[in-house]
Amino acid sequence: MAWVLKMDEAIESGLVHDFDASLSGIGQELGAGAYSMSDVLALPIFKQEDSSLPPENETKHPPFQYVMCAATSPAVKLYDETLTYLNQGQSYEIRMLDNRKAGDIPEINGKLVKSTIRVVFHDRRLQYTEHQQLEGWKWNRPGDRLLDLDIPMSVGVIDIKTNPSQLNAVEFLWDPTKCTSAFIQVHCISTEFTPRKHGGEKGVPFRIQVDTFKQTENGEYTDHLHSASCQIKVFKPKGADRKQKTDREKMEKRTAHEKEKYQPSYDTTILTECSPWPDTPTTFVNNSPTPAPTFTSAQHNTYSVPDSNSSSPNHQGDGTSQGSGDLHPSATIQETQQWLLKHRFSTYTRLFSNFSGADLLKLTREDLVQICGPADGIRLYNALKARSVRPRLTIYVCQEPLRSVQLERQDAGNGDSSNGAIYVYHAIYLEEMAASEVTRKLALAFNIPLHQINQVYRQGPTGIHILVSDQMVQNFHDESCFLFTTIKAENGEGFHIILK
């Protein structure tokens, strides 16, 4: 055993000696001092590589960091943005952290800064129609806000403000040198802004965005310092917990290779830097207390709204031309704006401020529903396609003609002329199954002053006159035909109409 150890030591000693000898000649041919590392680094290839590296002082260092205490979803691809699930109405902490290095932004030392937290749409399409979407939400949820600050739980926030016209934003002052936490509550859920189809639709993603400003010389907090945001989805109470559990169980069933493609779930959500939320009116976003429409309400009142005083669905019985109400492809931008105002779409004049008639008519039903919401989208689509309301009942009425106005027609049987009268009927479309509706539509169709019609009767068996009531109208058969005559009233004032 000892002999083996001595042999190993001898071999090792020999190898070391040979290695030292092989190194002893390196650089001797170049002469003393010929080998210099600085000379090697001065070669062009190293100079080019060195110039491509960014200087250390150019690395951007954000002055603040915002951390929301809510876990991220594990079902997010590796290079995608994180997604966080929140419960409706639950308080979530956002920690406002001072991330400045020594000497950064010294002008805010010992001073307060203002931060605005808002919940906004993640999809660009919905961002452009945010005003309309929020107005629809406000209509369905009167008195509620999309975003609130839980004041009792918040720490270090000062002068909290909520604008009644900005239901999705809160703002406050805070001292970066002190511990500050803002607890927010989101009251809208993601599925409230999804077009209803068959149920089970995916909810739209939102963003929680924080914009921070410093005070200017005139005392206003308008000088932008930093902005950051994160992607969220909001569920009904406890729905976020169930969704998080479902995602976690799905990931557990994946193979190790598939899991490598997804991000791990983190206990907190770090808001990433982004551009400040725009306050300019060109973005069509309701970020001003009183948005100024393109057309004033006084201009809007100059256009009359079509009423239902016509005898047909096309509103032709009152003598107005429906053609003037159609939007033609050749309509200019100004004519398109006037058409929107006339048809009670003044809310969207600003949104469609650059649309001509052809542009608006190219939009599909799905496009309009996504832009304007389900209610106004369908209404605008029907108005563009000139779709009328289907009447509940249609009857045909003809006034018994006089011999002086009878029209002659050719007898198809024998080719001889005869004086047979052609009875010309008028279609009466009833939107209401009421006797007063029949009276009004008859007056419009035959140009009879409504106040001169005393009663409307229907001629029954043996020539009796039966008063037309609401119940009788409700029992009319659709597309019934009537002849009517007029007789003087007993008191000599006005007349009665008799349907035969």
Short mmCIF file of C-alpha atoms in Angstrom, two decimals:
data_model
loop_
_atom_site.label_atom_id
_atom_site.label_comp_id
_atom_site.label_asym_id
_atom_site.label_seq_id
_atom_site.Cartn_x
_atom_site.Cartn_y
_atom_site.Cartn_z
CA MET A 1 0.00 0.00 0.00
CA ALA A 2 2.84 2.35 0.90
CA TRP A 3 4.55 1.44 -2.39
CA VAL A 4 1.42 2.49 -4.32
CA LEU A 5 1.28 5.88 -2.56
CA LYS A 6 4.94 6.57 -3.36
CA MET A 7 4.36 5.75 -7.03
CA ASP A 8 1.43 8.18 -7.17
CA GLU A 9 3.50 10.96 -5.60
CA ALA A 10 6.26 10.37 -8.11
CA ILE A 11 3.92 10.50 -11.05
CA GLU A 12 2.27 13.68 -9.76
CA SER A 13 5.63 15.35 -9.19
CA GLY A 14 6.71 14.50 -12.72
CA LEU A 15 3.55 15.91 -14.27
CA VAL A 16 3.92 19.19 -12.38
CA HIS A 17 7.54 19.51 -13.51
CA ASP A 18 6.63 18.89 -17.16
CA PHE A 19 3.78 21.45 -17.01
CA ASP A 20 6.05 24.13 -15.54
CA ALA A 21 8.60 23.47 -18.23
CA SER A 22 6.01 23.83 -20.97
CA LEU A 23 4.96 27.24 -19.64
CA SER A 24 8.44 28.58 -19.19
CA GLY A 25 8.88 29.41 -22.85
CA ILE A 26 5.64 31.32 -23.38
CA GLY A 27 6.31 34.93 -24.43
CA GLN A 28 10.10 34.48 -24.71
CA GLU A 29 10.04 34.81 -28.48
CA LEU A 30 8.21 38.13 -28.20
CA GLY A 31 10.81 39.64 -25.94
CA ALA A 32 10.50 41.12 -22.51
CA GLY A 33 7.35 43.17 -21.96
CA ALA A 34 5.92 42.24 -25.38
CA TYR A 35 2.89 40.55 -23.84
CA SER A 36 0.55 43.18 -22.35
CA MET A 37 -3.15 42.75 -21.52
CA SER A 38 -3.83 46.44 -22.18
CA ASP A 39 -2.48 46.02 -25.72
CA VAL A 40 -4.78 43.07 -26.30
CA LEU A 41 -7.81 44.98 -25.07
CA ALA A 42 -6.90 47.82 -27.43
CA LEU A 43 -7.54 45.62 -30.46
CA PRO A 44 -10.48 46.81 -32.67
CA ILE A 45 -12.62 43.77 -31.92
CA PHE A 46 -12.56 44.50 -28.20
CA LYS A 47 -13.11 48.22 -28.73
CA GLN A 48 -16.27 47.52 -30.77
CA GLU A 49 -17.65 45.13 -28.16
CA ASP A 50 -16.93 47.56 -25.35
CA SER A 51 -18.69 50.44 -27.12
CA SER A 52 -21.87 48.41 -27.50
CA LEU A 53 -22.29 48.05 -23.73
CA PRO A 54 -24.53 50.71 -22.14
CA PRO A 55 -22.86 52.96 -19.59
CA GLU A 56 -23.70 52.11 -16.04
CA ASN A 57 -25.07 55.59 -15.33
CA GLU A 58 -27.66 55.28 -18.15
CA THR A 59 -29.59 52.49 -16.41
CA LYS A 60 -33.06 53.83 -15.55
CA HIS A 61 -33.90 53.72 -11.87
CA PRO A 62 -37.58 54.38 -11.02
CA PRO A 63 -38.08 56.82 -8.14
CA PHE A 64 -41.03 54.91 -6.68
CA GLN A 65 -42.33 51.37 -6.51
CA TYR A 66 -45.90 50.23 -5.92
CA VAL A 67 -46.62 46.74 -4.61
CA MET A 68 -50.15 45.33 -4.38
CA CYS A 69 -50.64 42.63 -1.76
CA ALA A 70 -52.43 40.11 -3.98
CA ALA A 71 -51.05 36.93 -5.51
CA THR A 72 -50.41 36.66 -9.24
CA SER A 73 -51.92 33.89 -11.35
CA PRO A 74 -49.75 30.81 -12.02
CA ALA A 75 -51.39 30.28 -15.42
CA VAL A 76 -49.51 33.08 -17.20
CA LYS A 77 -46.96 32.37 -19.91
CA LEU A 78 -43.33 33.07 -19.10
CA TYR A 79 -42.91 36.30 -21.05
CA ASP A 80 -46.47 37.63 -20.68
CA GLU A 81 -47.54 40.30 -18.25
CA THR A 82 -48.64 39.12 -14.83
CA LEU A 83 -52.36 38.76 -14.10
CA THR A 84 -53.90 39.20 -10.66
CA TYR A 85 -57.39 38.17 -9.58
CA LEU A 86 -59.32 40.42 -7.19
CA ASN A 87 -62.61 39.99 -5.35
CA GLN A 88 -65.27 42.62 -5.83
CA GLY A 89 -65.45 45.05 -2.90
CA GLN A 90 -62.52 43.51 -1.00
CA SER A 91 -59.80 45.81 0.33
CA TYR A 92 -56.33 45.29 -1.17
CA GLU A 93 -53.21 47.06 0.05
CA ILE A 94 -50.96 48.99 -2.34
CA ARG A 95 -47.65 49.85 -0.69
CA MET A 96 -46.20 53.16 -1.86
CA LEU A 97 -42.42 52.78 -1.63
CA ASP A 98 -39.70 55.40 -2.04
CA ASN A 99 -37.16 53.85 -4.40
CA ARG A 100 -34.88 56.84 -4.93
CA LYS A 101 -31.11 56.69 -4.66
CA ALA A 102 -29.20 59.29 -2.74
CA GLY A 103 -29.46 62.60 -4.58
CA ASP A 104 -32.37 61.59 -6.85
CA ILE A 105 -35.12 64.23 -7.23
CA PRO A 106 -33.93 66.31 -4.27
CA GLU A 107 -36.68 68.88 -4.87
CA ILE A 108 -39.29 66.59 -3.27
CA ASN A 109 -37.32 66.05 -0.08
CA GLY A 110 -39.48 67.01 2.85
CA LYS A 111 -42.46 67.64 0.55
CA LEU A 112 -45.63 65.77 -0.34
CA VAL A 113 -46.42 64.19 -3.71
CA LYS A 114 -49.80 63.43 -5.21
CA SER A 115 -50.79 60.00 -6.51
CA THR A 116 -53.87 59.09 -8.52
CA ILE A 117 -55.01 55.48 -8.46
CA ARG A 118 -57.47 54.48 -11.14
CA VAL A 119 -59.01 51.33 -12.56
CA VAL A 120 -59.05 51.43 -16.37
CA PHE A 121 -59.61 49.06 -19.24
CA HIS A 122 -56.73 46.91 -20.43
CA ASP A 123 -58.05 46.51 -24.00
CA ARG A 124 -57.28 49.43 -26.28
CA ARG A 125 -60.70 49.10 -27.92
CA LEU A 126 -62.49 49.66 -24.62
CA GLN A 127 -60.16 52.50 -23.65
CA TYR A 128 -61.44 54.52 -26.59
CA THR A 129 -65.04 54.03 -25.45
CA GLU A 130 -64.37 54.32 -21.72
CA HIS A 131 -66.74 57.26 -21.30
CA GLN A 132 -69.65 55.38 -22.85
CA GLN A 133 -68.85 52.18 -20.95
CA LEU A 134 -68.70 53.97 -17.61
CA GLU A 135 -71.89 55.91 -18.33
CA GLY A 136 -73.68 52.62 -18.98
CA TRP A 137 -72.29 51.18 -15.75
CA LYS A 138 -73.37 54.29 -13.85
CA TRP A 139 -76.87 53.97 -15.27
CA ASN A 140 -77.15 50.35 -14.10
CA ARG A 141 -75.48 51.03 -10.72
CA PRO A 142 -76.69 54.48 -9.62
CA GLY A 143 -74.80 55.89 -6.66
CA ASP A 144 -71.96 53.34 -6.86
CA ARG A 145 -68.30 53.92 -7.70
CA LEU A 146 -65.94 51.67 -9.63
CA LEU A 147 -63.06 52.38 -7.26
CA ASP A 148 -62.98 53.42 -3.61
CA LEU A 149 -60.27 53.99 -1.02
CA ASP A 150 -60.69 52.15 2.26
CA ILE A 151 -59.79 55.15 4.43
CA PRO A 152 -59.82 53.45 7.88
CA MET A 153 -57.28 50.84 6.75
CA SER A 154 -55.05 53.17 4.72
CA VAL A 155 -51.88 54.55 6.29
CA GLY A 156 -50.04 57.79 5.51
CA VAL A 157 -52.51 59.15 2.93
CA ILE A 158 -53.55 62.81 3.22
CA ASP A 159 -56.21 64.98 1.60
CA ILE A 160 -58.12 62.15 -0.11
CA LYS A 161 -60.32 63.29 -2.99
CA THR A 162 -62.91 61.49 -5.13
CA ASN A 163 -64.50 63.32 -8.03
CA PRO A 164 -68.20 62.43 -8.61
CA SER A 165 -67.60 62.61 -12.36
CA GLN A 166 -64.59 60.24 -12.15
CA LEU A 167 -66.04 57.06 -10.68
CA ASN A 168 -62.90 55.07 -11.49
CA ALA A 169 -60.24 57.19 -9.76
CA VAL A 170 -59.12 58.39 -6.32
CA GLU A 171 -56.27 60.75 -5.48
CA PHE A 172 -54.37 61.65 -2.34
CA LEU A 173 -51.15 63.23 -1.03
CA TRP A 174 -48.39 61.28 0.73
CA ASP A 175 -44.89 61.70 2.08
CA PRO A 176 -42.35 59.43 0.30
CA THR A 177 -40.15 59.34 3.41
CA LYS A 178 -42.92 57.82 5.54
CA CYS A 179 -44.62 54.42 5.47
CA THR A 180 -47.63 54.72 3.16
CA SER A 181 -50.24 52.13 2.19
CA ALA A 182 -53.43 52.74 0.24
CA PHE A 183 -56.17 50.12 0.53
CA ILE A 184 -58.37 50.06 -2.58
CA GLN A 185 -61.74 48.45 -3.30
CA VAL A 186 -62.85 47.65 -6.87
CA HIS A 187 -66.63 47.45 -7.18
CA CYS A 188 -67.01 46.58 -10.87
CA ILE A 189 -66.56 43.03 -12.13
CA SER A 190 -64.99 42.03 -15.41
CA THR A 191 -68.10 40.41 -16.89
CA GLU A 192 -70.14 43.63 -16.56
CA PHE A 193 -68.43 44.98 -19.68
CA THR A 194 -68.73 41.78 -21.74
CA PRO A 195 -71.46 41.58 -24.42
CA ARG A 196 -74.02 39.03 -23.25
CA LYS A 197 -74.40 36.08 -25.59
CA HIS A 198 -74.99 32.63 -24.15
CA GLY A 199 -73.55 32.92 -20.64
CA GLY A 200 -70.12 31.94 -19.40
CA GLU A 201 -68.37 34.77 -21.26
CA LYS A 202 -64.83 35.71 -20.33
CA GLY A 203 -64.56 38.91 -18.36
CA VAL A 204 -62.55 41.81 -19.72
CA PRO A 205 -59.23 42.58 -17.99
CA PHE A 206 -58.70 45.85 -16.16
CA ARG A 207 -55.58 47.73 -15.10
CA ILE A 208 -54.74 49.29 -11.78
CA GLN A 209 -52.62 52.33 -12.58
CA VAL A 210 -50.83 54.72 -10.20
CA ASP A 211 -49.65 58.12 -11.47
CA THR A 212 -47.52 60.28 -9.16
CA PHE A 213 -46.91 64.02 -9.52
CA LYS A 214 -44.87 66.63 -7.70
CA GLN A 215 -45.85 70.18 -6.91
CA THR A 216 -45.05 72.95 -9.36
CA GLU A 217 -44.13 76.54 -8.58
CA ASN A 218 -47.77 77.62 -8.73
CA GLY A 219 -48.70 75.01 -6.10
CA GLU A 220 -50.44 72.51 -8.39
CA TYR A 221 -49.50 68.84 -8.51
CA THR A 222 -49.12 68.52 -12.27
CA ASP A 223 -45.41 67.74 -12.78
CA HIS A 224 -45.31 64.02 -13.60
CA LEU A 225 -42.79 61.86 -11.73
CA HIS A 226 -43.69 58.22 -12.21
CA SER A 227 -46.41 55.82 -13.41
CA ALA A 228 -46.86 52.09 -13.01
CA SER A 229 -49.69 49.62 -13.56
CA CYS A 230 -50.67 45.95 -13.45
CA GLN A 231 -53.27 43.76 -15.13
CA ILE A 232 -56.20 42.49 -13.06
CA LYS A 233 -59.51 40.68 -13.38
CA VAL A 234 -62.29 41.27 -10.87
CA PHE A 235 -64.71 38.54 -9.80
CA LYS A 236 -67.72 38.41 -7.55
CA PRO A 237 -66.90 37.91 -3.83
CA LYS A 238 -64.67 34.82 -3.33
CA GLY A 239 -64.63 34.25 -7.09
CA ALA A 240 -60.98 35.31 -7.32
CA ASP A 241 -60.00 32.69 -4.73
CA ARG A 242 -61.78 29.97 -6.69
CA LYS A 243 -60.17 31.10 -9.95
CA GLN A 244 -56.72 31.13 -8.34
CA LYS A 245 -57.29 27.62 -7.00
CA THR A 246 -58.48 26.39 -10.41
CA ASP A 247 -55.38 27.80 -12.13
CA ARG A 248 -53.12 26.25 -9.52
CA GLU A 249 -54.76 22.82 -9.96
CA LYS A 250 -54.42 23.06 -13.73
CA MET A 251 -50.72 23.82 -13.43
CA GLU A 252 -50.19 20.88 -11.07
CA LYS A 253 -51.54 18.54 -13.75
CA ARG A 254 -49.04 19.76 -16.34
CA THR A 255 -45.74 18.06 -16.96
CA ALA A 256 -42.47 19.51 -15.73
CA HIS A 257 -41.58 20.53 -19.30
CA GLU A 258 -44.88 22.40 -19.73
CA LYS A 259 -44.50 24.14 -16.37
CA GLU A 260 -41.25 25.69 -17.57
CA LYS A 261 -43.28 27.78 -20.02
CA TYR A 262 -45.25 29.49 -17.23
CA GLN A 263 -44.42 32.01 -14.55
CA PRO A 264 -44.51 31.03 -10.89
CA SER A 265 -47.19 32.57 -8.73
CA TYR A 266 -45.92 35.40 -6.51
CA ASP A 267 -47.51 36.45 -3.23
CA THR A 268 -47.52 40.11 -4.25
CA THR A 269 -47.98 42.00 -7.51
CA ILE A 270 -45.37 44.58 -8.47
CA LEU A 271 -46.74 47.33 -10.69
CA THR A 272 -44.54 47.80 -13.74
CA GLU A 273 -43.57 51.16 -15.19
CA CYS A 274 -45.81 52.59 -17.90
CA SER A 275 -46.75 55.85 -19.57
CA PRO A 276 -48.91 58.30 -17.59
CA TRP A 277 -52.62 57.96 -18.14
CA PRO A 278 -53.60 60.52 -20.80
CA ASP A 279 -55.82 63.41 -19.81
CA THR A 280 -56.10 64.90 -23.26
CA PRO A 281 -59.55 64.91 -24.93
CA THR A 282 -58.15 63.30 -28.10
CA THR A 283 -58.10 59.91 -26.38
CA PHE A 284 -61.88 59.98 -25.90
CA VAL A 285 -61.43 59.07 -22.25
CA ASN A 286 -63.49 60.69 -19.51
CA ASN A 287 -60.64 62.08 -17.43
CA SER A 288 -61.96 65.62 -17.20
CA PRO A 289 -64.68 66.62 -14.72
CA THR A 290 -66.91 68.02 -17.47
CA PRO A 291 -66.22 66.61 -20.93
CA ALA A 292 -66.98 69.11 -23.64
CA PRO A 293 -69.00 67.58 -26.47
CA THR A 294 -68.49 68.61 -30.05
CA PHE A 295 -72.04 69.95 -30.33
CA THR A 296 -73.77 71.87 -27.55
CA SER A 297 -77.15 70.93 -26.14
CA ALA A 298 -78.67 74.02 -27.77
CA GLN A 299 -77.73 72.67 -31.18
CA HIS A 300 -79.07 69.31 -30.24
CA ASN A 301 -82.48 70.77 -29.44
CA THR A 302 -82.82 72.21 -32.93
CA TYR A 303 -83.37 68.74 -34.33
CA SER A 304 -86.74 67.11 -33.84
CA VAL A 305 -87.02 63.49 -32.82
CA PRO A 306 -89.30 61.40 -35.05
CA ASP A 307 -92.47 60.48 -33.20
CA SER A 308 -94.90 57.61 -33.63
CA ASN A 309 -97.71 59.72 -35.09
CA SER A 310 -97.56 57.93 -38.40
CA SER A 311 -99.84 55.29 -39.78
CA SER A 312 -97.02 52.98 -40.88
CA PRO A 313 -93.73 51.71 -39.54
CA ASN A 314 -91.89 53.87 -42.07
CA HIS A 315 -93.49 56.98 -40.56
CA GLN A 316 -94.92 58.19 -43.84
CA GLY A 317 -98.45 58.87 -42.75
CA ASP A 318 -97.62 62.24 -41.20
CA GLY A 319 -96.24 63.57 -44.42
CA THR A 320 -92.57 63.61 -43.40
CA SER A 321 -90.04 62.10 -45.72
CA GLN A 322 -88.20 59.14 -44.29
CA GLY A 323 -85.51 59.62 -46.89
CA SER A 324 -84.27 62.66 -44.99
CA GLY A 325 -83.76 60.44 -41.92
CA ASP A 326 -81.53 57.88 -43.65
CA LEU A 327 -77.76 58.15 -43.43
CA HIS A 328 -76.34 57.93 -46.93
CA PRO A 329 -72.82 56.73 -47.77
CA SER A 330 -72.10 60.09 -49.40
CA ALA A 331 -72.83 61.98 -46.16
CA THR A 332 -70.02 64.27 -45.03
CA ILE A 333 -68.56 64.28 -41.54
CA GLN A 334 -70.74 67.25 -40.58
CA GLU A 335 -73.88 65.59 -41.98
CA THR A 336 -73.02 62.41 -40.08
CA GLN A 337 -72.71 64.41 -36.84
CA GLN A 338 -76.10 66.01 -37.49
CA TRP A 339 -77.63 62.59 -38.16
CA LEU A 340 -76.27 61.27 -34.85
CA LEU A 341 -77.75 64.24 -32.99
CA LYS A 342 -81.10 63.93 -34.73
CA HIS A 343 -81.38 60.25 -33.81
CA ARG A 344 -80.46 60.79 -30.15
CA PHE A 345 -76.84 59.59 -30.31
CA SER A 346 -75.32 62.85 -29.06
CA THR A 347 -73.17 60.91 -26.57
CA TYR A 348 -71.21 59.41 -29.45
CA THR A 349 -70.70 62.51 -31.62
CA ARG A 350 -67.25 62.99 -30.14
CA LEU A 351 -66.34 59.34 -30.61
CA PHE A 352 -67.38 59.41 -34.28
CA SER A 353 -66.13 62.96 -34.91
CA ASN A 354 -64.02 61.85 -37.91
CA PHE A 355 -66.52 59.38 -39.41
CA SER A 356 -68.27 60.03 -42.69
CA GLY A 357 -71.50 58.31 -43.65
CA ALA A 358 -69.62 55.57 -45.49
CA ASP A 359 -67.35 54.97 -42.49
CA LEU A 360 -70.26 54.57 -40.10
CA LEU A 361 -72.25 52.32 -42.44
CA LYS A 362 -69.28 49.95 -42.79
CA LEU A 363 -69.40 49.06 -39.10
CA THR A 364 -71.01 45.70 -38.34
CA ARG A 365 -73.49 44.98 -35.59
CA GLU A 366 -70.73 43.38 -33.51
CA ASP A 367 -68.49 46.44 -33.99
CA LEU A 368 -71.20 48.81 -32.77
CA VAL A 369 -72.04 46.62 -29.77
CA GLN A 370 -68.37 46.56 -28.76
CA ILE A 371 -67.96 50.31 -29.22
CA CYS A 372 -71.28 51.59 -27.79
CA GLY A 373 -72.36 48.75 -25.54
CA PRO A 374 -75.25 46.33 -26.11
CA ALA A 375 -78.17 48.75 -25.72
CA ASP A 376 -76.95 51.73 -27.76
CA GLY A 377 -75.00 49.51 -30.16
CA ILE A 378 -78.11 47.63 -31.27
CA ARG A 379 -80.13 50.85 -31.40
CA LEU A 380 -77.51 52.54 -33.58
CA TYR A 381 -77.28 49.51 -35.85
CA ASN A 382 -81.07 49.48 -36.34
CA ALA A 383 -81.07 53.21 -37.03
CA LEU A 384 -78.30 52.86 -39.63
CA LYS A 385 -80.16 50.03 -41.34
CA ALA A 386 -83.45 51.96 -41.09
CA ARG A 387 -85.08 49.12 -39.16
CA SER A 388 -88.53 50.01 -37.89
CA VAL A 389 -90.51 48.63 -34.99
CA ARG A 390 -92.69 45.72 -36.02
CA PRO A 391 -96.35 46.67 -35.46
CA ARG A 392 -98.47 44.60 -33.11
CA LEU A 393 -101.46 44.66 -35.48
CA THR A 394 -102.05 45.59 -39.12
CA ILE A 395 -105.47 46.43 -40.56
CA TYR A 396 -106.46 47.67 -44.02
CA VAL A 397 -109.05 50.44 -44.26
CA CYS A 398 -110.76 51.98 -47.28
CA GLN A 399 -113.14 54.91 -47.37
CA GLU A 400 -116.20 54.10 -49.42
CA PRO A 401 -115.53 55.94 -52.72
CA LEU A 402 -117.90 58.31 -54.44
CA ARG A 403 -118.86 57.71 -58.05
CA SER A 404 -117.02 60.88 -59.10
CA VAL A 405 -113.66 59.51 -57.93
CA GLN A 406 -114.07 55.91 -59.02
CA LEU A 407 -111.38 54.51 -61.25
CA GLU A 408 -112.19 52.56 -64.36
CA ARG A 409 -110.53 49.20 -64.83
CA GLN A 410 -110.32 46.76 -67.70
CA ASP A 411 -112.38 43.60 -67.37
CA ALA A 412 -109.85 40.76 -67.71
CA GLY A 413 -112.56 38.23 -68.62
CA ASN A 414 -114.10 39.63 -71.79
CA GLY A 415 -112.02 42.71 -72.54
CA ASP A 416 -115.03 45.02 -72.20
CA SER A 417 -114.86 48.27 -70.28
CA SER A 418 -116.94 48.59 -67.15
CA ASN A 419 -117.43 51.14 -64.45
CA GLY A 420 -116.44 48.81 -61.56
CA ALA A 421 -114.82 50.74 -58.71
CA ILE A 422 -111.31 50.00 -57.44
CA TYR A 423 -111.27 50.17 -53.66
CA VAL A 424 -107.93 51.65 -52.54
CA TYR A 425 -106.99 50.58 -49.00
CA HIS A 426 -104.63 52.21 -46.55
CA ALA A 427 -102.50 50.11 -44.24
CA ILE A 428 -102.91 51.05 -40.58
CA TYR A 429 -100.10 49.81 -38.32
CA LEU A 430 -100.93 49.72 -34.63
CA GLU A 431 -98.14 49.82 -32.05
CA GLU A 432 -100.74 49.83 -29.26
CA MET A 433 -103.81 47.63 -29.12
CA ALA A 434 -106.14 50.46 -28.10
CA ALA A 435 -109.20 52.16 -29.55
CA SER A 436 -107.57 55.57 -29.20
CA GLU A 437 -104.67 54.30 -31.35
CA VAL A 438 -107.13 53.26 -34.09
CA THR A 439 -108.81 56.69 -33.99
CA ARG A 440 -105.48 58.53 -34.16
CA LYS A 441 -104.12 56.43 -37.04
CA LEU A 442 -107.37 56.80 -39.04
CA ALA A 443 -107.19 60.58 -38.63
CA LEU A 444 -103.59 60.60 -39.88
CA ALA A 445 -104.20 58.25 -42.80
CA PHE A 446 -107.22 60.11 -44.17
CA ASN A 447 -106.31 63.68 -43.15
CA ILE A 448 -109.24 64.01 -40.76
CA PRO A 449 -108.95 66.47 -37.85
CA LEU A 450 -108.66 64.28 -34.77
CA HIS A 451 -110.79 66.55 -32.58
CA GLN A 452 -113.74 66.18 -35.00
CA ILE A 453 -113.97 62.40 -34.57
CA ASN A 454 -116.44 61.69 -31.76
CA GLN A 455 -116.73 57.89 -31.82
CA VAL A 456 -115.61 54.92 -33.91
CA TYR A 457 -118.16 52.16 -34.39
CA ARG A 458 -118.06 48.77 -36.05
CA GLN A 459 -121.08 47.64 -38.00
CA GLY A 460 -122.42 44.40 -36.60
CA PRO A 461 -125.19 41.94 -37.51
CA THR A 462 -128.41 43.48 -38.86
CA GLY A 463 -126.57 46.79 -39.27
CA ILE A 464 -126.16 47.60 -35.58
CA HIS A 465 -123.37 49.94 -34.50
CA ILE A 466 -120.95 48.52 -31.91
CA LEU A 467 -118.63 50.89 -30.09
CA VAL A 468 -114.98 50.06 -30.81
CA SER A 469 -113.29 49.46 -27.43
CA ASP A 470 -109.79 48.36 -26.42
CA GLN A 471 -111.06 44.81 -25.96
CA MET A 472 -112.52 44.78 -29.47
CA VAL A 473 -109.23 46.01 -30.95
CA GLN A 474 -107.37 43.28 -29.10
CA ASN A 475 -109.62 40.72 -30.80
CA PHE A 476 -109.13 42.09 -34.32
CA HIS A 477 -107.54 39.56 -36.65
CA ASP A 478 -104.23 40.65 -38.15
CA GLU A 479 -104.59 42.09 -41.67
CA SER A 480 -108.38 42.52 -41.38
CA CYS A 481 -110.05 44.68 -44.05
CA PHE A 482 -112.61 47.39 -43.35
CA LEU A 483 -114.67 49.91 -45.30
CA PHE A 484 -115.58 53.01 -43.38
CA THR A 485 -118.07 55.80 -43.76
CA THR A 486 -118.69 58.92 -41.75
CA ILE A 487 -122.00 60.16 -40.35
CA LYS A 488 -122.83 63.44 -38.70
CA ALA A 489 -122.96 63.44 -34.93
CA GLU A 490 -126.36 63.89 -33.27
CA ASN A 491 -125.46 67.29 -31.87
CA GLY A 492 -124.12 68.44 -35.22
CA GLU A 493 -120.56 68.86 -33.87
CA GLY A 494 -118.13 66.47 -35.51
CA PHE A 495 -118.97 63.04 -36.85
CA HIS A 496 -118.73 59.31 -36.20
CA ILE A 497 -116.72 56.73 -38.14
CA ILE A 498 -118.36 53.40 -38.94
CA LEU A 499 -116.17 50.39 -39.87
CA LYS A 500 -117.86 47.80 -42.05
#
